[in-house]
mmCIF file of C-alpha atoms and ligand atoms in Angstrom:
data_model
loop_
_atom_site.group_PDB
_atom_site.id
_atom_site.type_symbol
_atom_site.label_atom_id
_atom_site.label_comp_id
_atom_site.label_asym_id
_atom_site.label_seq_id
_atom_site.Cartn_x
_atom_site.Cartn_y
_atom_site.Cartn_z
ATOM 1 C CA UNK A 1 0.000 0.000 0.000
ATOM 2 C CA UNK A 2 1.594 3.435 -0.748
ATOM 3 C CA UNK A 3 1.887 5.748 1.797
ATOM 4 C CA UNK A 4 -0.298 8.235 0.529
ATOM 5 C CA UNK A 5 -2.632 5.506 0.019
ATOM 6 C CA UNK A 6 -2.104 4.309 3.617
ATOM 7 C CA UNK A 7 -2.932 7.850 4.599
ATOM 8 C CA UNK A 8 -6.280 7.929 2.802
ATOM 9 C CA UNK A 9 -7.790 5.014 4.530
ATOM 10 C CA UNK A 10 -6.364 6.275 8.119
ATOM 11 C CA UNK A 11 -8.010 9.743 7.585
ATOM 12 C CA UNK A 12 -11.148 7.757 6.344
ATOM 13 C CA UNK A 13 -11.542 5.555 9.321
ATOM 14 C CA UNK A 14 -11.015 9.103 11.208
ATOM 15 C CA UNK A 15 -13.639 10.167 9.497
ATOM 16 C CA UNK A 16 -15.820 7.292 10.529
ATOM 17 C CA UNK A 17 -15.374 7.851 14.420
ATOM 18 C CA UNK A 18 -15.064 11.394 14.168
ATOM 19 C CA UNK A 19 -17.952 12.885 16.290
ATOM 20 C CA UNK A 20 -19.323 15.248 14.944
ATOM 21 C CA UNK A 21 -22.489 16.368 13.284
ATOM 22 C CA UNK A 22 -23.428 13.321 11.045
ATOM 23 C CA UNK A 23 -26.749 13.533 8.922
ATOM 24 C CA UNK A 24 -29.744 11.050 8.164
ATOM 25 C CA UNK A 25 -27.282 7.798 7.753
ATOM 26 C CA UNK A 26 -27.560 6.947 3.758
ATOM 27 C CA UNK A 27 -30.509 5.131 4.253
ATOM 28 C CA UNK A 28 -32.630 8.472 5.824
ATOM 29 C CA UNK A 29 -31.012 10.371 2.913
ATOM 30 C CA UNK A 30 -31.945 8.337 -0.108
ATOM 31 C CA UNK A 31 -35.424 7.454 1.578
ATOM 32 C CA UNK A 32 -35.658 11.590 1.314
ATOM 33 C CA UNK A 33 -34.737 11.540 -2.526
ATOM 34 C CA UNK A 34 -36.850 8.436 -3.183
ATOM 35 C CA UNK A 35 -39.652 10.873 -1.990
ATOM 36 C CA UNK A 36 -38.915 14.065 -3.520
ATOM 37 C CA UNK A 37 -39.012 11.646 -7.023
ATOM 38 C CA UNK A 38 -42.641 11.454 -7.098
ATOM 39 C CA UNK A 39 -43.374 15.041 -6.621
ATOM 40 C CA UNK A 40 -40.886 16.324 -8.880
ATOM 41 C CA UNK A 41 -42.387 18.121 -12.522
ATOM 42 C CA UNK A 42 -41.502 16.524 -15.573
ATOM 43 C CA UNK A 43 -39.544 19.638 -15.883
ATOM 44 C CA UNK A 44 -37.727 19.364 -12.972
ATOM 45 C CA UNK A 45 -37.148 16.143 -13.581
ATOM 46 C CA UNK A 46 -35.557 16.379 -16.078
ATOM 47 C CA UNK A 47 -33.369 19.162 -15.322
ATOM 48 C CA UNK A 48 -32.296 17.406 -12.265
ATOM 49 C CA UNK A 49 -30.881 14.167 -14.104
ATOM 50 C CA UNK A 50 -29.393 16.209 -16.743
ATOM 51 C CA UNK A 51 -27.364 17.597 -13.172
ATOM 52 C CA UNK A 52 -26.398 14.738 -12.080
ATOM 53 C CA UNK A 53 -22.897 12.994 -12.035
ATOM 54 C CA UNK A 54 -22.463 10.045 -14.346
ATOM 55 C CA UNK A 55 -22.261 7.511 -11.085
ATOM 56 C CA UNK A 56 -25.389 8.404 -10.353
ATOM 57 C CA UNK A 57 -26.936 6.704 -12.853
ATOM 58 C CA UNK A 58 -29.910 8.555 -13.200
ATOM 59 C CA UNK A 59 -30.951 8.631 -9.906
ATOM 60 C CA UNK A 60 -31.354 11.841 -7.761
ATOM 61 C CA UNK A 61 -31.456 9.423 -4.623
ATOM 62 C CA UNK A 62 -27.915 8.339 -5.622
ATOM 63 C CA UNK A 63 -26.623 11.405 -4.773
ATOM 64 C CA UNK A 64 -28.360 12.256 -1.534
ATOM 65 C CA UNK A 65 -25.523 11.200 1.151
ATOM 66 C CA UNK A 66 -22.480 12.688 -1.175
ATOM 67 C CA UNK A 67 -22.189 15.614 0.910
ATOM 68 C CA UNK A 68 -21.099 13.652 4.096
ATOM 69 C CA UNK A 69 -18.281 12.202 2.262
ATOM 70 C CA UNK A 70 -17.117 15.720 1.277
ATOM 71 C CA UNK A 71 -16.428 17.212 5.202
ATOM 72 C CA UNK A 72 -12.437 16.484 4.694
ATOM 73 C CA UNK A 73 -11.952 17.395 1.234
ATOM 74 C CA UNK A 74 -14.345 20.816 1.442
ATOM 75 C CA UNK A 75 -13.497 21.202 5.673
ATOM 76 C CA UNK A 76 -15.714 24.298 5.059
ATOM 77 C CA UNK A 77 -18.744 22.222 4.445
ATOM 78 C CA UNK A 78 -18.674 20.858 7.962
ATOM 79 C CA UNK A 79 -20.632 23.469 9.856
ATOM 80 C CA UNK A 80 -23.336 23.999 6.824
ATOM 81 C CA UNK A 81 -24.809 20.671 8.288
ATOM 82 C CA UNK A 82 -26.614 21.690 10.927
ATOM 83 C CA UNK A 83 -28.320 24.479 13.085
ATOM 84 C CA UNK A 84 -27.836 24.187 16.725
ATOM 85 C CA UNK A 85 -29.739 26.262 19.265
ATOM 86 C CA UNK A 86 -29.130 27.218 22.837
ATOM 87 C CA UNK A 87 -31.763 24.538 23.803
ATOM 88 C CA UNK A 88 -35.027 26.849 23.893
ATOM 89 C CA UNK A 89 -37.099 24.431 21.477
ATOM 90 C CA UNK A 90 -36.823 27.176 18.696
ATOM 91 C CA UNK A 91 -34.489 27.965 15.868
ATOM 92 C CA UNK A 92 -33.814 31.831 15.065
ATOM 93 C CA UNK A 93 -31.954 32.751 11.727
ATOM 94 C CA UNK A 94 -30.436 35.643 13.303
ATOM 95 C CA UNK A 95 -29.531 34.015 16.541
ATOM 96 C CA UNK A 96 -28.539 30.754 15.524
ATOM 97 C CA UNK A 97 -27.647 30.307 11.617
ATOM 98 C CA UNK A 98 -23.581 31.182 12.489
ATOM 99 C CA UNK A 99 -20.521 29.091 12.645
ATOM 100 C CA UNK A 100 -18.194 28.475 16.061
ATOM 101 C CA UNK A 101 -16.442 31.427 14.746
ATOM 102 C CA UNK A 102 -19.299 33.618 14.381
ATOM 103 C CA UNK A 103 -19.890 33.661 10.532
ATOM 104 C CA UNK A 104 -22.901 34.205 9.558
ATOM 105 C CA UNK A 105 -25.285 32.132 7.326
ATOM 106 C CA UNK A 106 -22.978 29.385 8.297
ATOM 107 C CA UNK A 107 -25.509 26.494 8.803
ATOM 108 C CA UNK A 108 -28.197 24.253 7.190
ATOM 109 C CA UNK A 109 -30.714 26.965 6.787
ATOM 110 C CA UNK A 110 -28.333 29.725 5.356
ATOM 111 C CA UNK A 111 -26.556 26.642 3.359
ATOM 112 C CA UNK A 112 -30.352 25.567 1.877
ATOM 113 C CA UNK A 113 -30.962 29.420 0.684
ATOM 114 C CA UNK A 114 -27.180 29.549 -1.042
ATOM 115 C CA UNK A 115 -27.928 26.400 -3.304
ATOM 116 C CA UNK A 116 -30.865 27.377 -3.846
ATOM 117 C CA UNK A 117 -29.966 30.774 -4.782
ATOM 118 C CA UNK A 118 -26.983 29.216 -6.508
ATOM 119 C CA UNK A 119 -29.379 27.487 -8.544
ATOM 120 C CA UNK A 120 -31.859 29.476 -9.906
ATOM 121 C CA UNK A 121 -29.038 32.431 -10.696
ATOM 122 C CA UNK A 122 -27.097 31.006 -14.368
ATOM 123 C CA UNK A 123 -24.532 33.063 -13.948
ATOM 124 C CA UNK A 124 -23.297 31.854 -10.243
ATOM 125 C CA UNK A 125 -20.495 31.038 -10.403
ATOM 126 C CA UNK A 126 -21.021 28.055 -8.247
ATOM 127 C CA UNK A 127 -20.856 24.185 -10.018
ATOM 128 C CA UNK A 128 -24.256 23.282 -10.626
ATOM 129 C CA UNK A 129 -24.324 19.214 -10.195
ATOM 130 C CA UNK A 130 -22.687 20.091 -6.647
ATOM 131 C CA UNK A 131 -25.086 22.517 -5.685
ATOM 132 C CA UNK A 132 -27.903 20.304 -6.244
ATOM 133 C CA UNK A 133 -26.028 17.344 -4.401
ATOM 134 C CA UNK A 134 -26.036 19.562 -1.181
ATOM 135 C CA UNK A 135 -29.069 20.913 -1.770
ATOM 136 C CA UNK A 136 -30.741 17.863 -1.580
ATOM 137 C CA UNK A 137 -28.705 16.211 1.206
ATOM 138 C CA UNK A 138 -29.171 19.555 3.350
ATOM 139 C CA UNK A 139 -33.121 19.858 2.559
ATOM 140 C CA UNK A 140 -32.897 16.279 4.350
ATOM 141 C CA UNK A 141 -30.505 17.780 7.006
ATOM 142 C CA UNK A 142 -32.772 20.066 8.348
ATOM 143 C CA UNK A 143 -35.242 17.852 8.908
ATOM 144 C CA UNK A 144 -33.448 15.629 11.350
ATOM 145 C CA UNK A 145 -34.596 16.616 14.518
ATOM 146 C CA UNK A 146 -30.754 16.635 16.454
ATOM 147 C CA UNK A 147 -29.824 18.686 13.567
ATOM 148 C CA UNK A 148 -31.634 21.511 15.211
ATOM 149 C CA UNK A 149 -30.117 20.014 18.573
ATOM 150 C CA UNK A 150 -28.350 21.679 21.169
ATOM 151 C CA UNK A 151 -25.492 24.080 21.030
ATOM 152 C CA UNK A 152 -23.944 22.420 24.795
ATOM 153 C CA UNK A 153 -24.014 18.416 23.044
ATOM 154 C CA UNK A 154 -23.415 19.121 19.706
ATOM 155 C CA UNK A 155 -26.928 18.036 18.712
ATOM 156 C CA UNK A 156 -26.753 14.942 21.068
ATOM 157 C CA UNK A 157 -23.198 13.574 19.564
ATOM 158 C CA UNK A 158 -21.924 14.070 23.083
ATOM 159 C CA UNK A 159 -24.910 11.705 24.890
ATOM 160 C CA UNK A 160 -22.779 8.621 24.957
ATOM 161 C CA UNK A 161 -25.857 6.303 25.247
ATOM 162 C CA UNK A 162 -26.776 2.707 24.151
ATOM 163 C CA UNK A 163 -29.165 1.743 21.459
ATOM 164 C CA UNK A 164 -30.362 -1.777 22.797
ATOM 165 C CA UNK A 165 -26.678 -3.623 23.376
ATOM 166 C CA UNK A 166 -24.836 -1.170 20.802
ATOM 167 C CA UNK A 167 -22.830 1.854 21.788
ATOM 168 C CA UNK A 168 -23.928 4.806 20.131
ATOM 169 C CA UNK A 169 -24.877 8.617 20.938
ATOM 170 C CA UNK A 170 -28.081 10.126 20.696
ATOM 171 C CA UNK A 171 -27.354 11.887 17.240
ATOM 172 C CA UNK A 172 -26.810 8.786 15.892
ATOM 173 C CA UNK A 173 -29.966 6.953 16.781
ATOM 174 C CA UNK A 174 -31.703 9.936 15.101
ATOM 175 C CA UNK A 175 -29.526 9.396 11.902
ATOM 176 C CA UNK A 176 -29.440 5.732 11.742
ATOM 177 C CA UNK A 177 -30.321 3.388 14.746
ATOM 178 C CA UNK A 178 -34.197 4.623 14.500
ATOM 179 C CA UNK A 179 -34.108 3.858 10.757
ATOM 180 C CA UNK A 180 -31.571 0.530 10.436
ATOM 181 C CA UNK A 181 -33.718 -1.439 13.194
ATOM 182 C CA UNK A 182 -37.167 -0.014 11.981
ATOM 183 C CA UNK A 183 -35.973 -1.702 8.446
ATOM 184 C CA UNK A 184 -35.137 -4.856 10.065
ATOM 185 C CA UNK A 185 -38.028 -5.410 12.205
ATOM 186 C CA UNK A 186 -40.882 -4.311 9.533
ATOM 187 C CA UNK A 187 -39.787 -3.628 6.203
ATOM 188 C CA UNK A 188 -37.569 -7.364 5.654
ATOM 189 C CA UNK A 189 -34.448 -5.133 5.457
ATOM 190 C CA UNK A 190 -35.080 -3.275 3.113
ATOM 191 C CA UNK A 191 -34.905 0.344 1.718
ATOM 192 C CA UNK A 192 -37.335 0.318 -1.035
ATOM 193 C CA UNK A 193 -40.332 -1.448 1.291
ATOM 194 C CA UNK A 194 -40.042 0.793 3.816
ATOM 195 C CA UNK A 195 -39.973 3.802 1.317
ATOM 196 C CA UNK A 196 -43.113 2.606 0.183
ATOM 197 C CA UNK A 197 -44.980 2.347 3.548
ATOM 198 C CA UNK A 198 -43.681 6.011 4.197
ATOM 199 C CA UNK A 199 -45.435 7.229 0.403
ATOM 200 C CA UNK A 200 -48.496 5.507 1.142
ATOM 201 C CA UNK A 201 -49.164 7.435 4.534
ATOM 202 C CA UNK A 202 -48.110 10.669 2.525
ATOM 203 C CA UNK A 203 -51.597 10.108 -0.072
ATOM 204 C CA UNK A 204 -53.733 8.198 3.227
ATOM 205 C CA UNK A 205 -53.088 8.610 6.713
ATOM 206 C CA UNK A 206 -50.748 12.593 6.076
ATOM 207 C CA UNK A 207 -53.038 13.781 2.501
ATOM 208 C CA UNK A 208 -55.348 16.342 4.433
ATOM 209 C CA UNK A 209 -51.632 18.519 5.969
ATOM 210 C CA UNK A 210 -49.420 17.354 3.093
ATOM 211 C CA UNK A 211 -50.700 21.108 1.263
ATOM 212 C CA UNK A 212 -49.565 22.294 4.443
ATOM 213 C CA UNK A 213 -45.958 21.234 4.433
ATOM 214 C CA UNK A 214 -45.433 22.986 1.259
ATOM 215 C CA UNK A 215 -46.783 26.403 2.628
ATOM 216 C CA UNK A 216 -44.307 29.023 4.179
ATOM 217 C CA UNK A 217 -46.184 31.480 6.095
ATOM 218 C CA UNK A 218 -45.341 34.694 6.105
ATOM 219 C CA UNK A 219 -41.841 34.178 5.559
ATOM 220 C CA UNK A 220 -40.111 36.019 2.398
ATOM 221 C CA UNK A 221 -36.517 34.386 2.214
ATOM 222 C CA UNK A 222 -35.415 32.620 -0.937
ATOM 223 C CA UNK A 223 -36.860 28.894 0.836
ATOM 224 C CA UNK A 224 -38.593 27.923 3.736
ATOM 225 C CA UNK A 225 -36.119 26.328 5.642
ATOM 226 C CA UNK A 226 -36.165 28.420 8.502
ATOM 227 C CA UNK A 227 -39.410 27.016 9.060
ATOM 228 C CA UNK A 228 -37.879 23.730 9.012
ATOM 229 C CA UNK A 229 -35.347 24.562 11.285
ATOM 230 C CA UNK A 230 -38.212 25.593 14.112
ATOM 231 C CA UNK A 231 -39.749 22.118 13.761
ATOM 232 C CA UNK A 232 -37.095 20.635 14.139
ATOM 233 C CA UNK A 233 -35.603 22.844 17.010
ATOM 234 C CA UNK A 234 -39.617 21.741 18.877
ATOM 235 C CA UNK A 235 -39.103 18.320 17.722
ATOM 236 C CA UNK A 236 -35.323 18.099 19.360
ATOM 237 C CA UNK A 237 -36.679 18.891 22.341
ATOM 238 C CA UNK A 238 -39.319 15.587 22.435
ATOM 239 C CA UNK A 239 -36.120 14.069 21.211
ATOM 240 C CA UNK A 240 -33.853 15.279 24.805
ATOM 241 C CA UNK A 241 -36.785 14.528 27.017
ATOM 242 C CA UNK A 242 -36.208 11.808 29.875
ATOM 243 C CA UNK A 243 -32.820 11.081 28.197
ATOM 244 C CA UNK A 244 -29.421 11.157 29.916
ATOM 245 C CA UNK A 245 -25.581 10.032 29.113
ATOM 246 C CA UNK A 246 -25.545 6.177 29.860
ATOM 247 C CA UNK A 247 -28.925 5.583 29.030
ATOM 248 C CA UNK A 248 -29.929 2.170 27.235
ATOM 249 C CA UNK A 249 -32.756 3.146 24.924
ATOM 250 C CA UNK A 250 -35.041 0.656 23.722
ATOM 251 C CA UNK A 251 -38.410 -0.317 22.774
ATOM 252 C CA UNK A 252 -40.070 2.416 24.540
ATOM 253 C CA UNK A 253 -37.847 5.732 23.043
ATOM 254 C CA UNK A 254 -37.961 3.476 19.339
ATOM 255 C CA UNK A 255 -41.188 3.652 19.135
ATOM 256 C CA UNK A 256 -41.331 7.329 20.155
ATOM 257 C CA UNK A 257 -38.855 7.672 17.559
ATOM 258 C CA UNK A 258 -39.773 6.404 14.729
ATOM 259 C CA UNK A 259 -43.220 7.765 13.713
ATOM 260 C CA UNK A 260 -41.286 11.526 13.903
ATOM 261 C CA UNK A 261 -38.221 9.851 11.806
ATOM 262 C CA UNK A 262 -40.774 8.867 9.217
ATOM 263 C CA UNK A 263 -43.113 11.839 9.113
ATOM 264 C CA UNK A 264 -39.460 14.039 8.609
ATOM 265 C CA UNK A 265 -37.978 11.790 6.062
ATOM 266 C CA UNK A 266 -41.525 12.108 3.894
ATOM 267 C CA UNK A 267 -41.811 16.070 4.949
ATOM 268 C CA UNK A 268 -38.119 16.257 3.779
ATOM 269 C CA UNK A 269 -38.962 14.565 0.709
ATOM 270 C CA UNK A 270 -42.108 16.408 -0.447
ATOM 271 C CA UNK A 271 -40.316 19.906 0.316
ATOM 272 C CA UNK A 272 -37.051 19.153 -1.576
ATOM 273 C CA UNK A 273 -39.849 18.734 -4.706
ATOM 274 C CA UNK A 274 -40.983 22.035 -4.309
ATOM 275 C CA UNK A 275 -37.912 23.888 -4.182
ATOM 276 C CA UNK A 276 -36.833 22.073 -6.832
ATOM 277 C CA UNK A 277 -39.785 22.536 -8.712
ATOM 278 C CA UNK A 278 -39.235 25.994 -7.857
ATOM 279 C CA UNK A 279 -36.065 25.958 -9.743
ATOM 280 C CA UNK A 280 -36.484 24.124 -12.340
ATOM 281 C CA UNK A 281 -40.250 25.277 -13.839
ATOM 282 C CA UNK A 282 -41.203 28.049 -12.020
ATOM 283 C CA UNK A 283 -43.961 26.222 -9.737
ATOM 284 C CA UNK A 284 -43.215 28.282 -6.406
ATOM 285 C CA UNK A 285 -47.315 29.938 -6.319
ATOM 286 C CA UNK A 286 -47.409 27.712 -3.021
ATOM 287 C CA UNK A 287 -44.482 28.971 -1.950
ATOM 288 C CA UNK A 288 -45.266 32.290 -2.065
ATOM 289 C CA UNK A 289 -49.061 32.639 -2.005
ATOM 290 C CA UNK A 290 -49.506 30.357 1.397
HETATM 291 C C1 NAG B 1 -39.894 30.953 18.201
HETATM 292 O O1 NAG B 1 -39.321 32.233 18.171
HETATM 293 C C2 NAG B 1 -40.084 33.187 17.432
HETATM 294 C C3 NAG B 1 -39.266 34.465 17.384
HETATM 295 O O2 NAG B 1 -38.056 34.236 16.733
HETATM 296 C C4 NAG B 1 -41.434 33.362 18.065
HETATM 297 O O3 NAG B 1 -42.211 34.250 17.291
HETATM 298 C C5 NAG B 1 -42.146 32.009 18.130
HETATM 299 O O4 NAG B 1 -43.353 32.119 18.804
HETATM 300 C C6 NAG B 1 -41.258 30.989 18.848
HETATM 301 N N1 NAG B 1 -41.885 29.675 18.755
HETATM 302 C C7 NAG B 1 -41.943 28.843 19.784
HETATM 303 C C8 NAG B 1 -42.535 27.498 19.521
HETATM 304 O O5 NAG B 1 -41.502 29.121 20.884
HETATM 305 C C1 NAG B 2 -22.380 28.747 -0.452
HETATM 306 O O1 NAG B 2 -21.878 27.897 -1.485
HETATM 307 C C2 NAG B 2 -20.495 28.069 -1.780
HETATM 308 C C3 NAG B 2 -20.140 27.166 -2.957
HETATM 309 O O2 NAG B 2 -20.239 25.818 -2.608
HETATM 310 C C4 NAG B 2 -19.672 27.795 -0.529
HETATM 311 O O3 NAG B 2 -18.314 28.078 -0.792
HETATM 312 C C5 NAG B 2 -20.158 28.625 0.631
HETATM 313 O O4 NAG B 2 -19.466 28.249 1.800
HETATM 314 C C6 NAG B 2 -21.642 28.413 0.825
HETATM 315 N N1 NAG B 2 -22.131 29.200 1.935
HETATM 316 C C7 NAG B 2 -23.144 28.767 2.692
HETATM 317 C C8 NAG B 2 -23.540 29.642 3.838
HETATM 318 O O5 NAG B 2 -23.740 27.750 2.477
HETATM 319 C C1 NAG B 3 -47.977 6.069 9.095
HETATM 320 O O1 NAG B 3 -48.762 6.942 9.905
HETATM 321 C C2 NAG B 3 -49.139 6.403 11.154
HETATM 322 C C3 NAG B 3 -50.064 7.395 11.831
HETATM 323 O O2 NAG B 3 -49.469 8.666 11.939
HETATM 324 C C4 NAG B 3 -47.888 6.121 11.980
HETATM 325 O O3 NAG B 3 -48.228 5.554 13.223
HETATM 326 C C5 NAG B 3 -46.985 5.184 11.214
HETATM 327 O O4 NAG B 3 -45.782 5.012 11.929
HETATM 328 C C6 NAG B 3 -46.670 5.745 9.844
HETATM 329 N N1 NAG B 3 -45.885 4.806 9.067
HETATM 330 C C7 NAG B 3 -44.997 5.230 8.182
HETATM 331 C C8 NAG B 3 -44.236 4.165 7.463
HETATM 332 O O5 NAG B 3 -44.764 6.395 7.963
#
């Protein structure tokens, strides 16, 4: 093995430990793009696989975790993943969208508005294909409760807990150890099944607020992701409740979990559409008239 090589996988099993902020695991992430596929305009459809790397093969969902493997090679990425408050069950652009250093518009929300932006200008100078790859992995971002965590735990990376018998933080059941058992104990393992069971709830059980999670309020910025950012900032706080460091979780917090996991992967995946839509053919009445 060459050295430089040998370096490569060292930094990447770094990388693997390395605490902080994760996102959705790749499952949560492609369940998100899976989503956004059926809402999409032909339009937007289209203009979203002509985007896409070759590797992708077509597939927006394909592309929907790249952005986590991009934290060492663009370090500046890191921070855009998430929004963390001060732990008062609400997200504020002006008091929370910054970096450690103070920067401003340094996290998920401000990073959702850039791409965005980024997107619907032609002349940014900005590469398109990766602008829709974080795009679409941050529009999943923000909808991950313990990405609107706190500011003191690093959106729960810090709560050294167990999930059943496994060692893991509470981040991490939130990005993956909700999702990875839920596929195992209902959906026979795998992906696709349980994507399914999430899109039929969306047109059954979710069809009468589904209009709802497209709407913005009052809000005039270039998305709604601020708005995201609040739920999520409420829905942390569920998230924090009863828990401490050392905890086992099981049955009980899973299955407190998991209907929120599901309802935020589908609301992920349904808003992603309409900002993309937005984009790509111009649909944003809802957007702007709700
Ligand atoms: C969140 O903060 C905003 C002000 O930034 C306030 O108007 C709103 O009521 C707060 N929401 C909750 C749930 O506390
Ligand atoms: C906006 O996107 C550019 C290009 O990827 C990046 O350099 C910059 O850090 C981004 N800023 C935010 C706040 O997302
Ligand atoms: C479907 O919705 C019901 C009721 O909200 C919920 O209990 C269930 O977990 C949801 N299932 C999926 C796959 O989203």
């Amino acid at each position: 093995m060459g050295l430089l090589l040998l370096l490569q996988v060292l930094l990447a099993a770094a990388a693997a430990r390395a605490p902080g902020a994760q996102a959705w695991g790749k499952e949560g992430h492609y369940m998100t793009c899976k989503i956004t596929d059926g809402f999409l305009t032909s339009e937007a459809s289209a203009a979203v696989k002509e985007l896409l790397p070759s590797w992708a093969n077509g597939e927006l969902a394909e592309v929907c975790a790249w952005a986590d493997k991009q934290r060492f090679r663009y370090r500046w990425s890191s921070p855009l993943h998430f929004a963390d408050t001060p732990g008062d069950c609400n997200f504020s652009y002006a008091r929370d969208c910054h970096d450690t250093k103070g920067n401003k518009d340094v996290c998920v929300v401000g990073a959702i508005n850039n791409y965005t932006a980024a997107l619907e200008d032609p002349s940014s100078p900005y590469d398109r294909t990766e602008s829709l790859m974080f795009l679409a992995h941050f529009v999943g971002d923000v909808h991950q409760p313990l990405h609107c965590g706190h500011v003191d735990d690093l959106g729960g990376n810090t709560i050294k807990l167990r999930w059943y018998r496994r060692k893991s933080n509470l981040h991490h059941v939130w990005d993956s150890d909700v999702i990875t058992q839920a596929m195992k104990d209902f959906y026979n393992r795998d992906q696709d099944t349980m994507i399914e069971a999430i899109q039929r709830n969306i047109t059954e059980e979710w069809s009468s607020e589904e209009k709802q999670w497209e709407a913005c309020g009052s809000q005039t910025k270039i998305t709604c992701a601020e708005k995201y950012a609040k739920e999520s900032a409420l829905l942390a706080c569920d998230a924090y409740e009863g828990v401490e460091e050392g905890d086992t979780l099981r049955d009980e917090y899973y299955f407190r979990a998991l209907p929120v996991v599901e309802k935020r992967i589908a609301q992920g995946g349904v808003r992603l559409a309409v900002i993309l839509n937005q984009i790509f053919s111009g649909k944003n009445s809802r957007l702007q008239s709700m």
